[in-house]
PDB file of N, CA and C in Angstrom:
ATOM      1  N   PRO F 215       0.827  -1.212   0.000  1.00 93.00           N
ATOM      2  CA  PRO F 215       0.000   0.000   0.000  1.00 93.00           C
ATOM      3  C   PRO F 215       0.862   1.263   0.000  1.00 93.00           C
ATOM      4  N   VAL F 216       0.360   2.293  -0.640  1.00 95.00           N
ATOM      5  CA  VAL F 216       1.034   3.588  -0.695  1.00 95.00           C
ATOM      6  C   VAL F 216       0.115   4.630  -0.067  1.00 95.00           C
ATOM      7  N   THR F 217       0.588   5.299   0.961  1.00 97.00           N
ATOM      8  CA  THR F 217      -0.173   6.383   1.567  1.00 97.00           C
ATOM      9  C   THR F 217      -0.025   7.623   0.701  1.00 97.00           C
ATOM     10  N   ILE F 218      -1.151   8.245   0.345  1.00 96.00           N
ATOM     11  CA  ILE F 218      -1.137   9.490  -0.416  1.00 96.00           C
ATOM     12  C   ILE F 218      -0.862  10.614   0.586  1.00 96.00           C
ATOM     13  N   THR F 219       0.299  11.237   0.480  1.00 96.00           N
ATOM     14  CA  THR F 219       0.701  12.267   1.437  1.00 96.00           C
ATOM     15  C   THR F 219       0.442  13.659   0.885  1.00 96.00           C
ATOM     16  N   ASN F 220       0.531  14.657   1.761  1.00 94.00           N
ATOM     17  CA  ASN F 220       0.347  16.026   1.288  1.00 94.00           C
ATOM     18  C   ASN F 220       1.559  16.524   0.498  1.00 94.00           C
ATOM     19  N   ALA F 221       2.654  15.764   0.481  1.00 96.00           N
ATOM     20  CA  ALA F 221       3.759  16.066  -0.433  1.00 96.00           C
ATOM     21  C   ALA F 221       3.386  15.668  -1.866  1.00 96.00           C
ATOM     22  N   MET F 222       2.456  14.713  -2.003  1.00 94.00           N
ATOM     23  CA  MET F 222       1.991  14.253  -3.317  1.00 94.00           C
ATOM     24  C   MET F 222       0.779  15.040  -3.796  1.00 94.00           C
ATOM     25  N   LEU F 223      -0.088  15.404  -2.869  1.00 93.00           N
ATOM     26  CA  LEU F 223      -1.372  16.017  -3.197  1.00 93.00           C
ATOM     27  C   LEU F 223      -1.701  17.025  -2.101  1.00 93.00           C
ATOM     28  N   ASN F 224      -1.650  18.326  -2.457  1.00 94.00           N
ATOM     29  CA  ASN F 224      -1.831  19.347  -1.441  1.00 94.00           C
ATOM     30  C   ASN F 224      -2.568  20.539  -2.018  1.00 94.00           C
ATOM     31  N   GLY F 225      -3.878  20.560  -1.816  1.00 91.00           N
ATOM     32  CA  GLY F 225      -4.688  21.682  -2.259  1.00 91.00           C
ATOM     33  C   GLY F 225      -4.827  22.703  -1.147  1.00 91.00           C
ATOM     34  N   THR F 226      -4.933  23.964  -1.526  1.00 89.00           N
ATOM     35  CA  THR F 226      -5.140  25.026  -0.545  1.00 89.00           C
ATOM     36  C   THR F 226      -6.222  25.973  -1.030  1.00 89.00           C
ATOM     37  N   ASP F 227      -6.834  26.650  -0.092  1.00 88.00           N
ATOM     38  CA  ASP F 227      -7.851  27.645  -0.380  1.00 88.00           C
ATOM     39  C   ASP F 227      -7.856  28.606   0.800  1.00 88.00           C
ATOM     40  N   ALA F 228      -7.583  29.866   0.538  1.00 86.00           N
ATOM     41  CA  ALA F 228      -7.482  30.861   1.614  1.00 86.00           C
ATOM     42  C   ALA F 228      -8.778  31.010   2.395  1.00 86.00           C
ATOM     43  N   ASP F 229      -9.914  30.666   1.778  1.00 86.00           N
ATOM     44  CA  ASP F 229     -11.221  30.855   2.418  1.00 86.00           C
ATOM     45  C   ASP F 229     -11.731  29.631   3.166  1.00 86.00           C
ATOM     46  N   ASN F 230     -11.050  28.492   3.060  1.00 86.00           N
ATOM     47  CA  ASN F 230     -11.587  27.253   3.626  1.00 86.00           C
ATOM     48  C   ASN F 230     -10.501  26.438   4.304  1.00 86.00           C
ATOM     49  N   SER F 231     -10.914  25.629   5.262  1.00 86.00           N
ATOM     50  CA  SER F 231      -9.978  24.734   5.943  1.00 86.00           C
ATOM     51  C   SER F 231      -9.759  23.485   5.106  1.00 86.00           C
ATOM     52  N   GLU F 232      -8.772  22.685   5.498  1.00 89.00           N
ATOM     53  CA  GLU F 232      -8.462  21.447   4.794  1.00 89.00           C
ATOM     54  C   GLU F 232      -9.642  20.484   4.793  1.00 89.00           C
ATOM     55  N   ALA F 233     -10.449  20.523   5.842  1.00 88.00           N
ATOM     56  CA  ALA F 233     -11.611  19.633   5.930  1.00 88.00           C
ATOM     57  C   ALA F 233     -12.675  19.981   4.895  1.00 88.00           C
ATOM     58  N   ASN F 234     -12.637  21.219   4.370  1.00 91.00           N
ATOM     59  CA  ASN F 234     -13.623  21.651   3.375  1.00 91.00           C
ATOM     60  C   ASN F 234     -13.155  21.474   1.943  1.00 91.00           C
ATOM     61  N   LEU F 235     -11.898  21.081   1.748  1.00 93.00           N
ATOM     62  CA  LEU F 235     -11.380  20.871   0.397  1.00 93.00           C
ATOM     63  C   LEU F 235     -11.614  19.424  -0.014  1.00 93.00           C
ATOM     64  N   ARG F 236     -12.436  19.246  -1.044  1.00 95.00           N
ATOM     65  CA  ARG F 236     -12.872  17.907  -1.463  1.00 95.00           C
ATOM     66  C   ARG F 236     -12.218  17.486  -2.775  1.00 95.00           C
ATOM     67  N   TYR F 237     -11.663  16.284  -2.763  1.00 96.00           N
ATOM     68  CA  TYR F 237     -11.163  15.626  -3.969  1.00 96.00           C
ATOM     69  C   TYR F 237     -12.226  14.615  -4.391  1.00 96.00           C
ATOM     70  N   THR F 238     -12.993  14.952  -5.423  1.00 96.00           N
ATOM     71  CA  THR F 238     -14.040  14.065  -5.909  1.00 96.00           C
ATOM     72  C   THR F 238     -13.464  13.185  -7.012  1.00 96.00           C
ATOM     73  N   ILE F 239     -13.604  11.887  -6.871  1.00 97.00           N
ATOM     74  CA  ILE F 239     -13.024  10.932  -7.814  1.00 97.00           C
ATOM     75  C   ILE F 239     -13.843  10.911  -9.102  1.00 97.00           C
ATOM     76  N   THR F 240     -13.163  11.213 -10.221  1.00 97.00           N
ATOM     77  CA  THR F 240     -13.821  11.236 -11.525  1.00 97.00           C
ATOM     78  C   THR F 240     -13.417  10.055 -12.405  1.00 97.00           C
ATOM     79  N   ASP F 241     -12.345   9.354 -12.028  1.00 96.00           N
ATOM     80  CA  ASP F 241     -11.916   8.140 -12.727  1.00 96.00           C
ATOM     81  C   ASP F 241     -11.166   7.279 -11.722  1.00 96.00           C
ATOM     82  N   LEU F 242     -11.636   6.061 -11.522  1.00 94.00           N
ATOM     83  CA  LEU F 242     -11.022   5.159 -10.549  1.00 94.00           C
ATOM     84  C   LEU F 242      -9.711   4.570 -11.059  1.00 94.00           C
ATOM     85  N   ALA F 243      -8.880   4.158 -10.148  1.00 93.00           N
ATOM     86  CA  ALA F 243      -7.672   3.409 -10.500  1.00 93.00           C
ATOM     87  C   ALA F 243      -8.096   2.102 -11.170  1.00 93.00           C
ATOM     88  N   ASP F 244      -7.366   1.690 -12.199  1.00 93.00           N
ATOM     89  CA  ASP F 244      -7.715   0.468 -12.932  1.00 93.00           C
ATOM     90  C   ASP F 244      -7.206  -0.799 -12.259  1.00 93.00           C
ATOM     91  N   TYR F 245      -6.110  -0.688 -11.514  1.00 94.00           N
ATOM     92  CA  TYR F 245      -5.444  -1.889 -11.003  1.00 94.00           C
ATOM     93  C   TYR F 245      -5.302  -1.904  -9.488  1.00 94.00           C
ATOM     94  N   GLY F 246      -6.082  -1.081  -8.812  1.00 95.00           N
ATOM     95  CA  GLY F 246      -6.006  -1.040  -7.359  1.00 95.00           C
ATOM     96  C   GLY F 246      -7.179  -0.265  -6.780  1.00 95.00           C
ATOM     97  N   THR F 247      -7.092  -0.004  -5.494  1.00 96.00           N
ATOM     98  CA  THR F 247      -8.181   0.678  -4.799  1.00 96.00           C
ATOM     99  C   THR F 247      -7.653   1.824  -3.951  1.00 96.00           C
ATOM    100  N   LEU F 248      -8.524   2.800  -3.715  1.00 97.00           N
ATOM    101  CA  LEU F 248      -8.263   3.883  -2.775  1.00 97.00           C
ATOM    102  C   LEU F 248      -9.115   3.638  -1.539  1.00 97.00           C
ATOM    103  N   THR F 249      -8.487   3.693  -0.389  1.00 98.00           N
ATOM    104  CA  THR F 249      -9.177   3.391   0.861  1.00 98.00           C
ATOM    105  C   THR F 249      -8.863   4.464   1.892  1.00 98.00           C
ATOM    106  N   ASN F 250      -9.835   4.752   2.753  1.00 98.00           N
ATOM    107  CA  ASN F 250      -9.629   5.612   3.912  1.00 98.00           C
ATOM    108  C   ASN F 250      -9.360   4.693   5.093  1.00 98.00           C
ATOM    109  N   THR F 251      -8.135   4.706   5.607  1.00 98.00           N
ATOM    110  CA  THR F 251      -7.768   3.793   6.691  1.00 98.00           C
ATOM    111  C   THR F 251      -8.414   4.164   8.016  1.00 98.00           C
ATOM    112  N   ASN F 252      -8.901   5.383   8.142  1.00 98.00           N
ATOM    113  CA  ASN F 252      -9.583   5.794   9.370  1.00 98.00           C
ATOM    114  C   ASN F 252     -10.979   5.192   9.467  1.00 98.00           C
ATOM    115  N   THR F 253     -11.616   4.996   8.303  1.00 97.00           N
ATOM    116  CA  THR F 253     -12.992   4.488   8.275  1.00 97.00           C
ATOM    117  C   THR F 253     -13.105   3.114   7.615  1.00 97.00           C
ATOM    118  N   SER F 254     -12.025   2.615   7.022  1.00 97.00           N
ATOM    119  CA  SER F 254     -12.002   1.363   6.254  1.00 97.00           C
ATOM    120  C   SER F 254     -12.892   1.424   5.018  1.00 97.00           C
ATOM    121  N   HIS F 255     -13.195   2.613   4.550  1.00 98.00           N
ATOM    122  CA  HIS F 255     -14.044   2.802   3.376  1.00 98.00           C
ATOM    123  C   HIS F 255     -13.210   2.727   2.102  1.00 98.00           C
ATOM    124  N   THR F 256     -13.669   1.929   1.123  1.00 98.00           N
ATOM    125  CA  THR F 256     -13.060   1.886  -0.201  1.00 98.00           C
ATOM    126  C   THR F 256     -13.895   2.772  -1.115  1.00 98.00           C
ATOM    127  N   TYR F 257     -13.225   3.718  -1.749  1.00 97.00           N
ATOM    128  CA  TYR F 257     -13.924   4.719  -2.549  1.00 97.00           C
ATOM    129  C   TYR F 257     -14.395   4.178  -3.891  1.00 97.00           C
ATOM    130  N   VAL F 258     -15.555   4.686  -4.332  1.00 97.00           N
ATOM    131  CA  VAL F 258     -16.099   4.398  -5.655  1.00 97.00           C
ATOM    132  C   VAL F 258     -16.225   5.712  -6.409  1.00 97.00           C
ATOM    133  N   LEU F 259     -16.473   5.607  -7.688  1.00 97.00           N
ATOM    134  CA  LEU F 259     -16.594   6.765  -8.557  1.00 97.00           C
ATOM    135  C   LEU F 259     -17.605   7.764  -7.997  1.00 97.00           C
ATOM    136  N   GLY F 260     -17.223   9.030  -7.975  1.00 97.00           N
ATOM    137  CA  GLY F 260     -18.118  10.093  -7.528  1.00 97.00           C
ATOM    138  C   GLY F 260     -18.014  10.429  -6.057  1.00 97.00           C
ATOM    139  N   GLU F 261     -17.347   9.594  -5.280  1.00 97.00           N
ATOM    140  CA  GLU F 261     -17.174   9.896  -3.855  1.00 97.00           C
ATOM    141  C   GLU F 261     -15.970  10.815  -3.678  1.00 97.00           C
ATOM    142  N   TYR F 262     -15.843  11.365  -2.477  1.00 96.00           N
ATOM    143  CA  TYR F 262     -14.744  12.295  -2.237  1.00 96.00           C
ATOM    144  C   TYR F 262     -14.042  12.018  -0.919  1.00 96.00           C
ATOM    145  N   PHE F 263     -12.801  12.470  -0.860  1.00 97.00           N
ATOM    146  CA  PHE F 263     -12.048  12.539   0.384  1.00 97.00           C
ATOM    147  C   PHE F 263     -11.558  13.977   0.511  1.00 97.00           C
ATOM    148  N   THR F 264     -11.065  14.353   1.678  1.00 95.00           N
ATOM    149  CA  THR F 264     -10.695  15.745   1.914  1.00 95.00           C
ATOM    150  C   THR F 264      -9.182  15.921   2.056  1.00 95.00           C
ATOM    151  N   GLN F 265      -8.762  17.162   1.976  1.00 95.00           N
ATOM    152  CA  GLN F 265      -7.349  17.459   2.223  1.00 95.00           C
ATOM    153  C   GLN F 265      -6.978  17.071   3.641  1.00 95.00           C
ATOM    154  N   SER F 266      -7.896  17.216   4.554  1.00 96.00           N
ATOM    155  CA  SER F 266      -7.659  16.809   5.940  1.00 96.00           C
ATOM    156  C   SER F 266      -7.402  15.302   6.029  1.00 96.00           C
ATOM    157  N   ASP F 267      -8.143  14.502   5.247  1.00 97.00           N
ATOM    158  CA  ASP F 267      -7.894  13.050   5.198  1.00 97.00           C
ATOM    159  C   ASP F 267      -6.464  12.771   4.739  1.00 97.00           C
ATOM    160  N   ILE F 268      -6.012  13.515   3.724  1.00 97.00           N
ATOM    161  CA  ILE F 268      -4.649  13.345   3.229  1.00 97.00           C
ATOM    162  C   ILE F 268      -3.639  13.775   4.289  1.00 97.00           C
ATOM    163  N   ASP F 269      -3.869  14.942   4.877  1.00 96.00           N
ATOM    164  CA  ASP F 269      -2.941  15.471   5.884  1.00 96.00           C
ATOM    165  C   ASP F 269      -2.785  14.524   7.070  1.00 96.00           C
ATOM    166  N   ASN F 270      -3.846  13.793   7.388  1.00 97.00           N
ATOM    167  CA  ASN F 270      -3.816  12.838   8.505  1.00 97.00           C
ATOM    168  C   ASN F 270      -3.295  11.460   8.104  1.00 97.00           C
ATOM    169  N   GLY F 271      -2.964  11.281   6.820  1.00 97.00           N
ATOM    170  CA  GLY F 271      -2.405  10.009   6.362  1.00 97.00           C
ATOM    171  C   GLY F 271      -3.421   8.897   6.205  1.00 97.00           C
ATOM    172  N   TYR F 272      -4.687   9.249   5.974  1.00 98.00           N
ATOM    173  CA  TYR F 272      -5.762   8.260   5.898  1.00 98.00           C
ATOM    174  C   TYR F 272      -5.979   7.664   4.508  1.00 98.00           C
ATOM    175  N   ILE F 273      -5.527   8.334   3.442  1.00 98.00           N
ATOM    176  CA  ILE F 273      -5.840   7.877   2.089  1.00 98.00           C
ATOM    177  C   ILE F 273      -4.709   6.996   1.570  1.00 98.00           C
ATOM    178  N   VAL F 274      -5.068   5.762   1.198  1.00 98.00           N
ATOM    179  CA  VAL F 274      -4.080   4.757   0.800  1.00 98.00           C
ATOM    180  C   VAL F 274      -4.496   4.130  -0.529  1.00 98.00           C
ATOM    181  N   TYR F 275      -3.517   4.001  -1.433  1.00 97.00           N
ATOM    182  CA  TYR F 275      -3.709   3.249  -2.669  1.00 97.00           C
ATOM    183  C   TYR F 275      -3.119   1.863  -2.454  1.00 97.00           C
ATOM    184  N   THR F 276      -3.900   0.829  -2.797  1.00 95.00           N
ATOM    185  CA  THR F 276      -3.420  -0.547  -2.701  1.00 95.00           C
ATOM    186  C   THR F 276      -3.511  -1.195  -4.071  1.00 95.00           C
ATOM    187  N   HIS F 277      -2.376  -1.663  -4.574  1.00 94.00           N
ATOM    188  CA  HIS F 277      -2.314  -2.331  -5.871  1.00 94.00           C
ATOM    189  C   HIS F 277      -3.051  -3.657  -5.785  1.00 94.00           C
ATOM    190  N   GLY F 278      -3.744  -4.015  -6.851  1.00 90.00           N
ATOM    191  CA  GLY F 278      -4.553  -5.223  -6.866  1.00 90.00           C
ATOM    192  C   GLY F 278      -3.802  -6.515  -7.105  1.00 90.00           C
ATOM    193  N   GLY F 279      -2.488  -6.440  -7.348  1.00 87.00           N
ATOM    194  CA  GLY F 279      -1.697  -7.652  -7.519  1.00 87.00           C
ATOM    195  C   GLY F 279      -1.537  -8.132  -8.947  1.00 87.00           C
ATOM    196  N   THR F 280      -2.009  -7.353  -9.913  1.00 87.00           N
ATOM    197  CA  THR F 280      -1.853  -7.754 -11.316  1.00 87.00           C
ATOM    198  C   THR F 280      -0.444  -7.433 -11.792  1.00 87.00           C
ATOM    199  N   ALA F 281      -0.165  -7.796 -13.026  1.00 87.00           N
ATOM    200  CA  ALA F 281       1.147  -7.532 -13.621  1.00 87.00           C
ATOM    201  C   ALA F 281       1.269  -6.089 -14.109  1.00 87.00           C
ATOM    202  N   ASN F 282       0.210  -5.312 -13.999  1.00 82.00           N
ATOM    203  CA  ASN F 282       0.244  -3.903 -14.404  1.00 82.00           C
ATOM    204  C   ASN F 282       0.764  -3.066 -13.245  1.00 82.00           C
ATOM    205  N   PHE F 283       1.892  -2.396 -13.465  1.00 85.00           N
ATOM    206  CA  PHE F 283       2.537  -1.674 -12.377  1.00 85.00           C
ATOM    207  C   PHE F 283       2.371  -0.162 -12.456  1.00 85.00           C
ATOM    208  N   THR F 284       1.701   0.313 -13.481  1.00 91.00           N
ATOM    209  CA  THR F 284       1.408   1.738 -13.597  1.00 91.00           C
ATOM    210  C   THR F 284      -0.095   1.921 -13.451  1.00 91.00           C
ATOM    211  N   ASP F 285      -0.489   2.848 -12.608  1.00 93.00           N
ATOM    212  CA  ASP F 285      -1.909   3.083 -12.377  1.00 93.00           C
ATOM    213  C   ASP F 285      -2.113   4.554 -12.059  1.00 93.00           C
ATOM    214  N   SER F 286      -3.329   5.001 -12.136  1.00 93.00           N
ATOM    215  CA  SER F 286      -3.654   6.386 -11.803  1.00 93.00           C
ATOM    216  C   SER F 286      -5.141   6.482 -11.500  1.00 93.00           C
ATOM    217  N   PHE F 287      -5.510   7.587 -10.904  1.00 94.00           N
ATOM    218  CA  PHE F 287      -6.911   7.934 -10.733  1.00 94.00           C
ATOM    219  C   PHE F 287      -7.030   9.432 -10.992  1.00 94.00           C
ATOM    220  N   SER F 288      -8.241   9.887 -11.300  1.00 94.00           N
ATOM    221  CA  SER F 288      -8.472  11.304 -11.587  1.00 94.00           C
ATOM    222  C   SER F 288      -9.476  11.859 -10.592  1.00 94.00           C
ATOM    223  N   PHE F 289      -9.410  13.175 -10.405  1.00 96.00           N
ATOM    224  CA  PHE F 289     -10.281  13.819  -9.434  1.00 96.00           C
ATOM    225  C   PHE F 289     -10.452  15.286  -9.802  1.00 96.00           C
ATOM    226  N   THR F 290     -11.438  15.915  -9.213  1.00 94.00           N
ATOM    227  CA  THR F 290     -11.570  17.369  -9.230  1.00 94.00           C
ATOM    228  C   THR F 290     -11.414  17.850  -7.807  1.00 94.00           C
ATOM    229  N   LEU F 291     -10.891  19.040  -7.636  1.00 94.00           N
ATOM    230  CA  LEU F 291     -10.715  19.629  -6.317  1.00 94.00           C
ATOM    231  C   LEU F 291     -11.603  20.849  -6.200  1.00 94.00           C
ATOM    232  N   THR F 292     -12.467  20.834  -5.195  1.00 92.00           N
ATOM    233  CA  THR F 292     -13.355  21.970  -4.932  1.00 92.00           C
ATOM    234  C   THR F 292     -13.449  22.152  -3.422  1.00 92.00           C
ATOM    235  N   ASP F 293     -13.980  23.304  -3.028  1.00 90.00           N
ATOM    236  CA  ASP F 293     -14.355  23.409  -1.627  1.00 90.00           C
ATOM    237  C   ASP F 293     -15.832  23.048  -1.538  1.00 90.00           C
ATOM    238  N   GLN F 294     -16.288  22.721  -0.365  1.00 77.00           N
ATOM    239  CA  GLN F 294     -17.668  22.212  -0.260  1.00 77.00           C
ATOM    240  C   GLN F 294     -18.703  23.281  -0.553  1.00 77.00           C
ATOM    241  N   TYR F 295     -18.269  24.512  -0.721  1.00 74.00           N
ATOM    242  CA  TYR F 295     -19.203  25.604  -0.987  1.00 74.00           C
ATOM    243  C   TYR F 295     -19.266  25.973  -2.462  1.00 74.00           C
ATOM    244  N   ALA F 296     -18.444  25.298  -3.284  1.00 53.00           N
ATOM    245  CA  ALA F 296     -18.388  25.637  -4.710  1.00 53.00           C
ATOM    246  C   ALA F 296     -19.596  25.119  -5.453  1.00 53.00           C
TER     247      ALA F 296
END
């Protein structure tokens, strides 16, 4: 598993806290899963995690064990008031 850190993904907004910054998943990883280790939730398309989740080290990518070693996921970043 790889923890997604704020060195990898770090959004900011002068008007909002990290808990209000949402990364909404627009394309899932093809060869693994994204999980919140604080809640044991595995994310599906359209769900979101927050910058606060990242800052706390809760978001983890786990490879599915296939022979494909390159993977990615896509997201949009908004604040919850956008």
